[in-house]
Short mmCIF file of C-alpha atoms in Angstrom, two decimals:
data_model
loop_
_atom_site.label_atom_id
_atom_site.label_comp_id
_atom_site.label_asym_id
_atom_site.label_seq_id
_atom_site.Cartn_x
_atom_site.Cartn_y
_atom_site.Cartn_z
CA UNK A 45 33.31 48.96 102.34
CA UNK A 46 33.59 45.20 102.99
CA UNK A 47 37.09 44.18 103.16
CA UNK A 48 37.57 41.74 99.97
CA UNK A 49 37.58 37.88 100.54
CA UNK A 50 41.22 36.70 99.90
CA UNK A 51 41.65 34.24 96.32
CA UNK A 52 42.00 31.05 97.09
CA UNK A 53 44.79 30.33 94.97
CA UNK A 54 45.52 27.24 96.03
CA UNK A 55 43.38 23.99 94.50
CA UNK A 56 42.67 22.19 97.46
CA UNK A 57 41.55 24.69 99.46
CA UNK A 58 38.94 25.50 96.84
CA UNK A 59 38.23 21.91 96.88
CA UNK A 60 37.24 22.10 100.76
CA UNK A 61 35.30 25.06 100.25
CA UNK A 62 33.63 23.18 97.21
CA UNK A 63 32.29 20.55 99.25
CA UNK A 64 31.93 22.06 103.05
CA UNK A 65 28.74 21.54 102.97
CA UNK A 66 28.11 17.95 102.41
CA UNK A 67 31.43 17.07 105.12
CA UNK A 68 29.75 19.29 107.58
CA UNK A 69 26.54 17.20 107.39
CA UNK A 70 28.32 14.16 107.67
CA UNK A 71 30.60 14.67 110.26
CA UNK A 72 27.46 16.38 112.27
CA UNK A 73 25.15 13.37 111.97
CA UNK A 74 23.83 11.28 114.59
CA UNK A 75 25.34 8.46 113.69
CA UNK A 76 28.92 9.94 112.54
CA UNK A 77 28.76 12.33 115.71
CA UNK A 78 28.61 9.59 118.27
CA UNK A 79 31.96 8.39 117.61
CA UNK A 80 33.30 10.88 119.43
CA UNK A 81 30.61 10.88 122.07
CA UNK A 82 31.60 9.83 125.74
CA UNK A 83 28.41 7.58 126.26
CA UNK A 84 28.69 6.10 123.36
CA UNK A 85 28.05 1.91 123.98
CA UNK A 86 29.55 -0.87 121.43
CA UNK A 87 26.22 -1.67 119.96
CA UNK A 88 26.41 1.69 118.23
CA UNK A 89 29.70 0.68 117.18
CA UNK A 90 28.62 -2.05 115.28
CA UNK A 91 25.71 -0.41 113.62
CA UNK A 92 28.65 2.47 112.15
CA UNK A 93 30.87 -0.45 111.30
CA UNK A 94 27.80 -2.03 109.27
CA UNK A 95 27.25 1.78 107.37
CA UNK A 96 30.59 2.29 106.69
CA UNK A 97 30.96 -1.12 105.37
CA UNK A 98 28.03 -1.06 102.74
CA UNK A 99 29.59 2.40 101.89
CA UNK A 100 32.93 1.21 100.83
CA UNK A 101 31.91 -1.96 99.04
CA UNK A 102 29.73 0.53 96.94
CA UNK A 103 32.43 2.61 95.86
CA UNK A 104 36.03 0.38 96.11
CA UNK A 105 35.18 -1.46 93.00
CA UNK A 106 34.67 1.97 91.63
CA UNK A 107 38.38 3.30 92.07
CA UNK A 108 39.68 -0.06 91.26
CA UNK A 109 38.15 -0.48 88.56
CA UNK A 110 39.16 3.10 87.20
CA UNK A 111 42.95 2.11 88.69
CA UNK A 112 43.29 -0.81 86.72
CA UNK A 113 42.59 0.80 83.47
CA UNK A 114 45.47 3.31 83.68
CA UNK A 115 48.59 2.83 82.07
CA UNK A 116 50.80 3.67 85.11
CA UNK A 117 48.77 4.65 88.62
CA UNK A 118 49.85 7.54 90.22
CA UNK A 119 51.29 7.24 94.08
CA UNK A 120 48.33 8.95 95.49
CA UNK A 121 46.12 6.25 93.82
CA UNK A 122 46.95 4.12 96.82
CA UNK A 123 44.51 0.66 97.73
CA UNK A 124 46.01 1.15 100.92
CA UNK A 125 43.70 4.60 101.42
CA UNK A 126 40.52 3.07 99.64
CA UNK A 127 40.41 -0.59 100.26
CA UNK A 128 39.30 -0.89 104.02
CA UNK A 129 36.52 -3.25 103.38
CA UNK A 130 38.18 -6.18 104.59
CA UNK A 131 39.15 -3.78 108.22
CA UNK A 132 35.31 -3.61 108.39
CA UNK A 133 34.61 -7.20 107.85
CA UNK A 134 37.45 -7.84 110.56
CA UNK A 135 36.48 -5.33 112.98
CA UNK A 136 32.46 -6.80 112.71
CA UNK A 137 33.88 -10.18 113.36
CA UNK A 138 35.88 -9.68 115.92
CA UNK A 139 32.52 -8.57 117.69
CA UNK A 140 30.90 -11.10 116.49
CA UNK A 141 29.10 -9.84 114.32
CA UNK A 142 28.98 -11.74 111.21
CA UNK A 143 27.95 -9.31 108.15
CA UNK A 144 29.23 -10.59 105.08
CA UNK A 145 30.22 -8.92 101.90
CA UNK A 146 26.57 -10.15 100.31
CA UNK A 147 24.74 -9.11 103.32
CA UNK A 148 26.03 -5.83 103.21
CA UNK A 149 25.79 -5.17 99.47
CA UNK A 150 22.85 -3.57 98.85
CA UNK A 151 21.43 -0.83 96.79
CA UNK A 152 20.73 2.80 98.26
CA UNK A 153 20.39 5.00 95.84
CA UNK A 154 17.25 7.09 94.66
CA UNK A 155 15.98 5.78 91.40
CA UNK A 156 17.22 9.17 89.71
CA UNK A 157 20.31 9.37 91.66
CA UNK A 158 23.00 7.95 88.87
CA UNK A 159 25.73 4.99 89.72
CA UNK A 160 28.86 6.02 91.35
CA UNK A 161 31.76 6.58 88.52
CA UNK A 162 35.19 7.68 87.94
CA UNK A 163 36.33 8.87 84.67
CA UNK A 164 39.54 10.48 84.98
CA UNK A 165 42.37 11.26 87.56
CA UNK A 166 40.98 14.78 88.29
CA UNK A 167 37.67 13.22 89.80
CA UNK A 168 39.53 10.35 91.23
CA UNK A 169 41.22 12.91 93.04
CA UNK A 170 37.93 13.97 94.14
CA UNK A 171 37.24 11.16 96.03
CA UNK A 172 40.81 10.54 97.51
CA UNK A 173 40.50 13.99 99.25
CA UNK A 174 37.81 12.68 100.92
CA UNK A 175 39.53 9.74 102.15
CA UNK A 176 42.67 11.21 102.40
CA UNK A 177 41.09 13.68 104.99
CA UNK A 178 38.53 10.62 106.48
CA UNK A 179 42.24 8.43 107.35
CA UNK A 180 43.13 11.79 109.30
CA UNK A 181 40.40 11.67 111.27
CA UNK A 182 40.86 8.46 111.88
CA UNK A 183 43.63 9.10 114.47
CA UNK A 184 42.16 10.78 116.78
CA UNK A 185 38.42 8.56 116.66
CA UNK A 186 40.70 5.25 117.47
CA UNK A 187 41.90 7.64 120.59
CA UNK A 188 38.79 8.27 121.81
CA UNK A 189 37.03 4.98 121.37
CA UNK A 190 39.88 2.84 123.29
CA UNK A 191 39.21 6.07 126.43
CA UNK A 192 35.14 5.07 125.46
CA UNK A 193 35.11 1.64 125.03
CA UNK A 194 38.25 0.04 126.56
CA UNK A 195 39.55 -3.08 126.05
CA UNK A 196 36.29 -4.44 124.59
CA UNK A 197 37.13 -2.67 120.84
CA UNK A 198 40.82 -3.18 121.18
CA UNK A 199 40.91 -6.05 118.87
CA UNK A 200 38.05 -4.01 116.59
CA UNK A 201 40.08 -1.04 115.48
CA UNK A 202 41.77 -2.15 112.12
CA UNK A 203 39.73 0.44 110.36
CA UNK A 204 40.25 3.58 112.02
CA UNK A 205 44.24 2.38 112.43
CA UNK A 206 44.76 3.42 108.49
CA UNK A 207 48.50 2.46 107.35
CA UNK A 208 51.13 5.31 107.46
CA UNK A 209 50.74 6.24 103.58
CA UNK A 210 47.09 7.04 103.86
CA UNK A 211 47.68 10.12 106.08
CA UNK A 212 50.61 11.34 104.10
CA UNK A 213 48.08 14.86 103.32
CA UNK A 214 51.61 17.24 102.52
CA UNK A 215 51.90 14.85 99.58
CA UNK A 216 48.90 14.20 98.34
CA UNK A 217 48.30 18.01 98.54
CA UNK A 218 51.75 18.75 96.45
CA UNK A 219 50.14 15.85 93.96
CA UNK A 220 46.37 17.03 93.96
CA UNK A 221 47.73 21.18 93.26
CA UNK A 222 49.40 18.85 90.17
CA UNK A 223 46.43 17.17 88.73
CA UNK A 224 43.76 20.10 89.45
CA UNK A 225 46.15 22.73 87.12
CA UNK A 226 42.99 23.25 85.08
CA UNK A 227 39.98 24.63 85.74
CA UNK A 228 38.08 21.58 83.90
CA UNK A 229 40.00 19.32 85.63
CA UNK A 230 39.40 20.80 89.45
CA UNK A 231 35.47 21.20 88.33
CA UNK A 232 35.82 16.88 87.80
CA UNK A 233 37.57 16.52 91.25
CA UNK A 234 34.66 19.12 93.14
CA UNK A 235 31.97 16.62 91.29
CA UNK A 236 33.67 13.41 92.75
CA UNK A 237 34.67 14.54 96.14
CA UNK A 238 30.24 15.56 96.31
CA UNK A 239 29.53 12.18 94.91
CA UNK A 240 31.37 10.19 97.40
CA UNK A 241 30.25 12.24 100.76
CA UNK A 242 26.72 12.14 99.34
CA UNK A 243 27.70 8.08 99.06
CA UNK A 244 28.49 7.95 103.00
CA UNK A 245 25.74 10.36 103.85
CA UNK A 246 23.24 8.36 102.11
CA UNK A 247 24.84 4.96 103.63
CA UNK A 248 24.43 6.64 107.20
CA UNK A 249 20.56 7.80 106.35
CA UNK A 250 19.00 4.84 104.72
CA UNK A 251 18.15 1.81 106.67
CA UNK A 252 18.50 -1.16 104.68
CA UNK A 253 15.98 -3.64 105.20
CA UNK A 254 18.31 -6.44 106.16
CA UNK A 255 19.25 -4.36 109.18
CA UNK A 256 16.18 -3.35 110.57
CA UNK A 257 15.72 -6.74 112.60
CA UNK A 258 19.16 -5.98 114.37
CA UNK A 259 19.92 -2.57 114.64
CA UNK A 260 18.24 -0.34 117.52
CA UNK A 261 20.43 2.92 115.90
CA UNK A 262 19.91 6.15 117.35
CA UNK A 263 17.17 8.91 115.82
CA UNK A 264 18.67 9.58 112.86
CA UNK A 265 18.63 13.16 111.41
CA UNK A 266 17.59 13.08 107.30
CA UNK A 267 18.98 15.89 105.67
CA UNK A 268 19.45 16.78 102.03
CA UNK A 269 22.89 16.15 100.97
CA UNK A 270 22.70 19.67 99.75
CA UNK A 271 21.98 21.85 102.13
CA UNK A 272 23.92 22.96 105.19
CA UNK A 273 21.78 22.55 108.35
CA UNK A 274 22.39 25.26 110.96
CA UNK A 275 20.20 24.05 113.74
CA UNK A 276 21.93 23.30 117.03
CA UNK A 277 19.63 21.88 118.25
CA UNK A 278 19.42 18.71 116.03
CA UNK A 279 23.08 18.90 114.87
CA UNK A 280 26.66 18.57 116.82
CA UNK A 281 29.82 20.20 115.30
CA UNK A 282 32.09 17.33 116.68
CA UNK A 283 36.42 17.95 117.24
CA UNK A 284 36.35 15.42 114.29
CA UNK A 285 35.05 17.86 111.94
CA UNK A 286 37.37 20.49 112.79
CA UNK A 287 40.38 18.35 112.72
CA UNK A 288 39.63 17.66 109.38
CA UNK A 289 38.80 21.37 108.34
CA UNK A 290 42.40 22.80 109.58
CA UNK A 291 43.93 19.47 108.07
CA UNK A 292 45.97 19.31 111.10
CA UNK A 293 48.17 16.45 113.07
CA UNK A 294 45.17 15.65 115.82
CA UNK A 295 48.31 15.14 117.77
#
């Protein structure tokens, strides 16, 4: 006999498992892979500065907007974990590059894929675990692109230098077991933790045509946002991934 799985008793953990596949695919992409790689140069930089940027001015307005409307926002609601736009637009500049907020809002999504939304706390949740986990991760990518890059990103590292309450994950596990005490409610937070990794997957895929004239980005490996890819030979499991899998201190 097979020795039983053990219950995952514990919310988050089911959350993870929920959504493993789509984090996988992101963190394994060519473009999301190479910030850990040791050739990487600072025009690919810019190009995942660009991506990253067009991602989050697609789905800040979303939480905001959802933030504004409640009567009291809970701590783990935090701008300081979703509003990292303006890092972007800093970082670009700083490289001179000068993407603005127009330039870079544009619209990616299939013509049956529906608009980003968030209707309650439990799917809000959703997507804060995915940031939550992303401003982890975030530690240990600023490491390795000052050992990459040097001095020449120094001043260019405002996004991936997240402020101290957007890696507080003890907390905003204690708060997410809170909110997810209901089986509808953890369904809501699985749907918008999927919606917003499909949002950077699909940001990282799709070439918007105002780029094309500048960017010389590396192949880039289209996948379907879901289904797990196995092949090694197309596909890098990167540290990054892993760190964010154990939810560990990448110290």
């Amino acid at each position: 006999m097979k020795p039983e799985k053990p219950l995952l008793v514990d919310p988050l953990s089911r959350l993870r498992l929920s959504t493993d596949d789509l984090h996988i695919s992101l963190d394994r992409h060519s473009h999301m892979s190479r910030l850990l790689a040791e050739n990487l140069v600072l025009d690919e930089y810019v190009v995942i500065l660009r991506r990253l940027l067009a991602c989050h001015l697609e789905f800040e307005p979303v939480i905001e907007n959802f933030r504004k409307g409640l009567a009291r926002s809970p701590d783990w609601l935090s701008p300081s974990i979703y509003q990292r736009s303006a890092d972007l637009v800093a970082d670009l500049q700083s490289l001179g590059d000068r993407a603005s907020f127009h330039e870079n809002k544009h619209n990616t999504r299939g013509d049956n894929e529906p608009p980003l939304e968030v209707r309650s706390q439990a799917q809000a949740a959703g997507f804060m675990y995915v940031l939550a986990g992303a401003s982890l991760g975030a530690r240990l990518i600023h490491r390795r692109l000052r050992e990459q890059l040097g001095e020449q990103v120094a001043p260019a590292l405002s996004y991936f230098s997240p402020p101290a309450d957007a890696i507080a994950w003890t907390a905003y596990r204690e708060a997410l077991n809170v909110v997810l005490c209901r089986t509808e409610e953890e369904a809501a937070a699985i749907q918008g933790a999927r919606a917003l990794f499909s949002c950077f997957l699909r940001h990282m895929q799709i070439q918007p045509a105002h780029l094309r004239a500048t960017e010389s980005p590396p192949p880039i490996v289209l996948m379907s946002a879901n289904v797990r890819v196995e092949d090694p030979e197309v596909l890098v499991r990167t540290d990054f991934a892993a760190v964010l899998h154990k939810q560990v201190d990448p110290d």
